[in-house]
Amino acid sequence: MTDHHIGMIVPSSNLTMETELPRMFRAREEAMPEDRFLFHSSRTRMRHVTPEELRGMNAQTARASLELADARPDVVASACLVAIMAQGKGHHRTAEREIAEGLRSGGCEAPVVSSAGALLSAIEALGARRVALIAPYMKPLTATVVDYLQDAGTEVVDALSLEVADNLAVAALDPDDLRRHWRRLDLSGADALVLSACVQMPSLPSIQHVEDACGLPVLSAATATAHRVLSELGLETVVPGAGSLLSGRVPAAVRQAATS
């Protein structure tokens, strides 16, 4: 058995990243017991999903990266998608570079995954050009996510905002509700459905159910992050029951160059 140590930079009020990622990797361990995954987190303060608090959280990146460096992880994942996307187009590259620099300052050369960059690379790996998405954010922040994806070359054909501003309230949303929310979207022009464009909004129990119901590949910020983590570790991108992206049939994610 090989141990793989996964570092995570997690917003202080995020309860879902440390739930859904370990749950996916435990499912993988049951199917493929030759690999074991261990998780180590550093937290950055953020309670409400507002532009001001997102900027404040991003300012804590260097400290969080240095703390994780001491654990010598094999890969590091940054967990807040909208915090990166709200900083301007292509910012995931800058954020990944800054985290990598923080790790190197602590003597760690681990590759870095951001949930924002992972969502883009997962959509690309699926071969999707047009997506529909569901986000928990207020409408202006959802529009930010839509603009970010479209600037990166992915057309968003429809988007649903659940308009929940408090981050703990987002974590408390029932993932089973997504089994009816997706039907409010127009999927007629979509190649894939992003069931949760937020690593804080739980969706894992509904990913496979909705994919089977709608007939499109269904992914989330969390499953995209898992796909990219496995890709960076050089492992098969397989997690049972987590949608087409993690079926093992989709190519490994390719990291974009970390330049601003």
GROMACS .gro file of C-alpha atoms in nm:
model
  260
    1MET     CA    1   0.000   0.000   0.000
    2THR     CA    2   0.124   0.348  -0.091
    3ASP     CA    3   0.031   0.648   0.125
    4HIS     CA    4  -0.047   0.975  -0.054
    5HIS     CA    5  -0.055   1.289   0.161
    6ILE     CA    6  -0.297   1.556   0.038
    7GLY     CA    7  -0.270   1.908   0.178
    8MET     CA    8  -0.572   2.138   0.165
    9ILE     CA    9  -0.608   2.513   0.210
   10VAL     CA   10  -0.963   2.548   0.337
   11PRO     CA   11  -1.178   2.853   0.421
   12SER     CA   12  -1.239   2.856   0.795
   13SER     CA   13  -1.615   2.813   0.750
   14ASN     CA   14  -1.588   2.539   0.486
   15LEU     CA   15  -1.728   2.211   0.615
   16THR     CA   16  -1.768   2.028   0.284
   17MET     CA   17  -1.421   2.006   0.128
   18GLU     CA   18  -1.296   1.798   0.420
   19THR     CA   19  -1.606   1.577   0.387
   20GLU     CA   20  -1.654   1.516   0.015
   21LEU     CA   21  -1.290   1.473  -0.089
   22PRO     CA   22  -1.206   1.217   0.181
   23ARG     CA   23  -1.535   1.038   0.107
   24MET     CA   24  -1.442   1.007  -0.261
   25PHE     CA   25  -1.094   0.883  -0.184
   26ARG     CA   26  -1.222   0.630   0.072
   27ALA     CA   27  -1.453   0.491  -0.199
   28ARG     CA   28  -1.150   0.465  -0.426
   29GLU     CA   29  -0.951   0.285  -0.155
   30GLU     CA   30  -1.225   0.025  -0.123
   31ALA     CA   31  -1.210  -0.043  -0.496
   32MET     CA   32  -0.833   0.000  -0.536
   33PRO     CA   33  -0.673  -0.074  -0.196
   34GLU     CA   34  -0.314  -0.039  -0.317
   35ASP     CA   35  -0.337   0.339  -0.257
   36ARG     CA   36  -0.427   0.517   0.067
   37PHE     CA   37  -0.498   0.891   0.100
   38LEU     CA   38  -0.428   1.104   0.406
   39PHE     CA   39  -0.551   1.463   0.443
   40HIS     CA   40  -0.393   1.764   0.615
   41SER     CA   41  -0.556   2.108   0.627
   42SER     CA   42  -0.461   2.468   0.688
   43ARG     CA   43  -0.745   2.718   0.730
   44THR     CA   44  -0.794   3.075   0.611
   45ARG     CA   45  -1.054   3.298   0.776
   46MET     CA   46  -1.380   3.360   0.587
   47ARG     CA   47  -1.740   3.350   0.710
   48HIS     CA   48  -1.948   3.526   0.444
   49VAL     CA   49  -1.910   3.494   0.068
   50THR     CA   50  -1.861   3.863  -0.006
   51PRO     CA   51  -1.593   4.030  -0.220
   52GLU     CA   52  -1.437   4.189   0.089
   53GLU     CA   53  -1.407   3.866   0.287
   54LEU     CA   54  -1.285   3.677  -0.018
   55ARG     CA   55  -1.002   3.927  -0.065
   56GLY     CA   56  -0.914   3.901   0.304
   57MET     CA   57  -0.903   3.524   0.283
   58ASN     CA   58  -0.676   3.531  -0.021
   59ALA     CA   59  -0.433   3.750   0.173
   60GLN     CA   60  -0.373   3.457   0.409
   61THR     CA   61  -0.247   3.224   0.137
   62ALA     CA   62   0.126   3.259   0.211
   63ARG     CA   63   0.082   3.174   0.579
   64ALA     CA   64  -0.140   2.873   0.504
   65SER     CA   65   0.099   2.743   0.237
   66LEU     CA   66   0.397   2.765   0.469
   67GLU     CA   67   0.211   2.574   0.740
   68LEU     CA   68   0.126   2.294   0.498
   69ALA     CA   69   0.485   2.279   0.374
   70ASP     CA   70   0.587   2.148   0.716
   71ALA     CA   71   0.372   1.837   0.659
   72ARG     CA   72   0.550   1.764   0.327
   73PRO     CA   73   0.232   1.680   0.130
   74ASP     CA   74   0.249   1.511  -0.209
   75VAL     CA   75  -0.005   1.755  -0.355
   76VAL     CA   76  -0.187   2.063  -0.225
   77ALA     CA   77  -0.543   2.163  -0.314
   78SER     CA   78  -0.687   2.510  -0.260
   79ALA     CA   79  -1.055   2.487  -0.175
   80CYS     CA   80  -1.242   2.807  -0.256
   81LEU     CA   81  -1.342   2.845  -0.620
   82VAL     CA   82  -1.515   3.183  -0.614
   83ALA     CA   83  -1.242   3.346  -0.401
   84ILE     CA   84  -1.005   3.295  -0.693
   85MET     CA   85  -1.249   3.370  -0.973
   86ALA     CA   86  -1.354   3.698  -0.809
   87GLN     CA   87  -0.998   3.831  -0.847
   88GLY     CA   88  -1.014   3.851  -1.226
   89LYS     CA   89  -0.978   3.636  -1.534
   90GLY     CA   90  -0.711   3.368  -1.527
   91HIS     CA   91  -0.636   3.429  -1.158
   92HIS     CA   92  -0.624   3.055  -1.082
   93ARG     CA   93  -0.280   3.050  -1.246
   94THR     CA   94  -0.157   3.330  -1.021
   95ALA     CA   95  -0.308   3.168  -0.712
   96GLU     CA   96  -0.152   2.830  -0.788
   97ARG     CA   97   0.185   2.997  -0.846
   98GLU     CA   98   0.162   3.189  -0.515
   99ILE     CA   99   0.077   2.873  -0.321
  100ALA     CA  100   0.364   2.688  -0.490
  101GLU     CA  101   0.601   2.970  -0.394
  102GLY     CA  102   0.480   2.953  -0.034
  103LEU     CA  103   0.538   2.578  -0.027
  104ARG     CA  104   0.886   2.615  -0.176
  105SER     CA  105   0.976   2.871   0.090
  106GLY     CA  106   0.911   2.593   0.340
  107GLY     CA  107   1.113   2.337   0.143
  108CYS     CA  108   0.819   2.160  -0.022
  109GLU     CA  109   0.794   2.108  -0.400
  110ALA     CA  110   0.442   1.962  -0.413
  111PRO     CA  111   0.222   2.039  -0.716
  112VAL     CA  112  -0.071   2.272  -0.651
  113VAL     CA  113  -0.436   2.230  -0.748
  114SER     CA  114  -0.695   2.507  -0.721
  115SER     CA  115  -1.062   2.420  -0.737
  116ALA     CA  116  -1.104   2.700  -0.993
  117GLY     CA  117  -0.831   2.564  -1.220
  118ALA     CA  118  -0.951   2.208  -1.160
  119LEU     CA  119  -1.302   2.291  -1.280
  120LEU     CA  120  -1.161   2.433  -1.603
  121SER     CA  121  -0.930   2.138  -1.661
  122ALA     CA  122  -1.209   1.890  -1.585
  123ILE     CA  123  -1.443   2.052  -1.836
  124GLU     CA  124  -1.162   2.037  -2.091
  125ALA     CA  125  -1.089   1.672  -2.009
  126LEU     CA  126  -1.456   1.588  -2.069
  127GLY     CA  127  -1.434   1.758  -2.408
  128ALA     CA  128  -1.723   1.988  -2.312
  129ARG     CA  129  -1.753   2.330  -2.474
  130ARG     CA  130  -2.090   2.431  -2.331
  131VAL     CA  131  -2.206   2.377  -1.972
  132ALA     CA  132  -2.496   2.462  -1.745
  133LEU     CA  133  -2.427   2.516  -1.376
  134ILE     CA  134  -2.580   2.552  -1.031
  135ALA     CA  135  -2.416   2.777  -0.770
  136PRO     CA  136  -2.518   2.865  -0.414
  137TYR     CA  137  -2.406   3.226  -0.452
  138MET     CA  138  -2.597   3.548  -0.482
  139LYS     CA  139  -2.656   3.633  -0.849
  140PRO     CA  140  -2.363   3.879  -0.886
  141LEU     CA  141  -2.112   3.617  -0.769
  142THR     CA  142  -2.265   3.351  -0.992
  143ALA     CA  143  -2.225   3.597  -1.279
  144THR     CA  144  -1.856   3.624  -1.184
  145VAL     CA  145  -1.819   3.247  -1.215
  146VAL     CA  146  -2.002   3.246  -1.547
  147ASP     CA  147  -1.781   3.526  -1.684
  148TYR     CA  148  -1.466   3.345  -1.565
  149LEU     CA  149  -1.562   3.022  -1.738
  150GLN     CA  150  -1.660   3.200  -2.057
  151ASP     CA  151  -1.336   3.398  -2.063
  152ALA     CA  152  -1.155   3.063  -2.043
  153GLY     CA  153  -1.343   2.938  -2.349
  154THR     CA  154  -1.637   2.750  -2.194
  155GLU     CA  155  -1.982   2.875  -2.290
  156VAL     CA  156  -2.233   2.875  -2.004
  157VAL     CA  157  -2.574   2.808  -2.158
  158ASP     CA  158  -2.772   2.845  -1.833
  159ALA     CA  159  -2.699   2.910  -1.465
  160LEU     CA  160  -2.903   2.883  -1.146
  161SER     CA  161  -2.822   3.089  -0.834
  162LEU     CA  162  -2.955   2.955  -0.502
  163GLU     CA  163  -2.871   3.293  -0.339
  164VAL     CA  164  -2.727   3.180  -0.006
  165ALA     CA  165  -2.476   3.434   0.128
  166ASP     CA  166  -2.373   3.276   0.460
  167ASN     CA  167  -2.104   3.014   0.405
  168LEU     CA  168  -2.219   2.785   0.688
  169ALA     CA  169  -2.570   2.794   0.544
  170VAL     CA  170  -2.425   2.682   0.210
  171ALA     CA  171  -2.269   2.379   0.381
  172ALA     CA  172  -2.606   2.296   0.535
  173LEU     CA  173  -2.786   2.275   0.199
  174ASP     CA  174  -2.933   1.932   0.132
  175PRO     CA  175  -2.749   1.773  -0.163
  176ASP     CA  176  -3.062   1.574  -0.248
  177ASP     CA  177  -3.234   1.902  -0.341
  178LEU     CA  178  -3.004   1.917  -0.644
  179ARG     CA  179  -3.198   1.619  -0.783
  180ARG     CA  180  -3.484   1.862  -0.854
  181HIS     CA  181  -3.290   2.190  -0.893
  182TRP     CA  182  -3.118   2.069  -1.211
  183ARG     CA  183  -3.456   2.038  -1.382
  184ARG     CA  184  -3.490   2.418  -1.361
  185LEU     CA  185  -3.200   2.453  -1.607
  186ASP     CA  186  -3.220   2.456  -1.986
  187LEU     CA  187  -2.978   2.181  -2.086
  188SER     CA  188  -3.071   2.174  -2.453
  189GLY     CA  189  -2.737   2.322  -2.562
  190ALA     CA  190  -2.515   2.182  -2.285
  191ASP     CA  191  -2.238   1.922  -2.316
  192ALA     CA  192  -2.205   1.883  -1.936
  193LEU     CA  193  -2.369   1.994  -1.612
  194VAL     CA  194  -2.178   2.147  -1.320
  195LEU     CA  195  -2.406   2.043  -1.035
  196SER     CA  196  -2.217   2.248  -0.776
  197ALA     CA  197  -1.987   2.531  -0.884
  198CYS     CA  198  -1.870   2.561  -0.523
  199VAL     CA  199  -1.669   2.325  -0.303
  200GLN     CA  200  -1.880   2.430  -0.002
  201MET     CA  201  -2.217   2.325  -0.149
  202PRO     CA  202  -2.264   1.950  -0.094
  203SER     CA  203  -2.345   1.756  -0.408
  204LEU     CA  204  -2.164   1.421  -0.404
  205PRO     CA  205  -2.469   1.204  -0.316
  206SER     CA  206  -2.651   1.342  -0.622
  207ILE     CA  207  -2.377   1.342  -0.888
  208GLN     CA  208  -2.436   0.993  -1.026
  209HIS     CA  209  -2.815   1.015  -0.979
  210VAL     CA  210  -2.843   1.338  -1.179
  211GLU     CA  211  -2.601   1.213  -1.447
  212ASP     CA  212  -2.814   0.904  -1.496
  213ALA     CA  213  -3.130   1.116  -1.509
  214CYS     CA  214  -3.014   1.391  -1.746
  215GLY     CA  215  -2.791   1.186  -1.977
  216LEU     CA  216  -2.502   1.437  -1.962
  217PRO     CA  217  -2.168   1.415  -1.781
  218VAL     CA  218  -2.224   1.570  -1.436
  219LEU     CA  219  -1.940   1.714  -1.232
  220SER     CA  220  -1.884   1.950  -0.943
  221ALA     CA  221  -1.603   2.167  -0.811
  222ALA     CA  222  -1.525   1.883  -0.569
  223THR     CA  223  -1.518   1.601  -0.824
  224ALA     CA  224  -1.309   1.822  -1.054
  225THR     CA  225  -1.063   1.879  -0.768
  226ALA     CA  226  -1.044   1.503  -0.703
  227HIS     CA  227  -0.982   1.439  -1.075
  228ARG     CA  228  -0.698   1.690  -1.080
  229VAL     CA  229  -0.546   1.561  -0.753
  230LEU     CA  230  -0.536   1.207  -0.892
  231SER     CA  231  -0.389   1.339  -1.217
  232GLU     CA  232  -0.112   1.522  -1.031
  233LEU     CA  233  -0.035   1.206  -0.833
  234GLY     CA  234  -0.010   1.007  -1.156
  235LEU     CA  235  -0.293   0.772  -1.054
  236GLU     CA  236  -0.596   0.642  -1.240
  237THR     CA  237  -0.878   0.896  -1.220
  238VAL     CA  238  -1.128   0.651  -1.072
  239VAL     CA  239  -1.380   0.709  -0.794
  240PRO     CA  240  -1.680   0.473  -0.800
  241GLY     CA  241  -2.023   0.635  -0.827
  242ALA     CA  242  -1.892   0.989  -0.880
  243GLY     CA  243  -1.991   1.046  -1.242
  244SER     CA  244  -1.823   1.011  -1.579
  245LEU     CA  245  -1.537   1.242  -1.489
  246LEU     CA  246  -1.410   0.990  -1.231
  247SER     CA  247  -1.498   0.676  -1.423
  248GLY     CA  248  -1.141   0.622  -1.544
  249ARG     CA  249  -1.254   0.679  -1.904
  250VAL     CA  250  -1.174   1.053  -1.903
  251PRO     CA  251  -0.813   1.159  -1.966
  252ALA     CA  252  -0.604   1.293  -1.681
  253ALA     CA  253  -0.629   1.667  -1.626
  254VAL     CA  254  -0.355   1.880  -1.777
  255ARG     CA  255  -0.233   2.165  -1.562
  256GLN     CA  256  -0.214   2.503  -1.729
  257ALA     CA  257   0.112   2.695  -1.701
  258ALA     CA  258   0.121   2.893  -1.376
  259THR     CA  259   0.177   3.235  -1.526
  260SER     CA  260  -0.023   3.551  -1.467
   0.00000   0.00000   0.00000
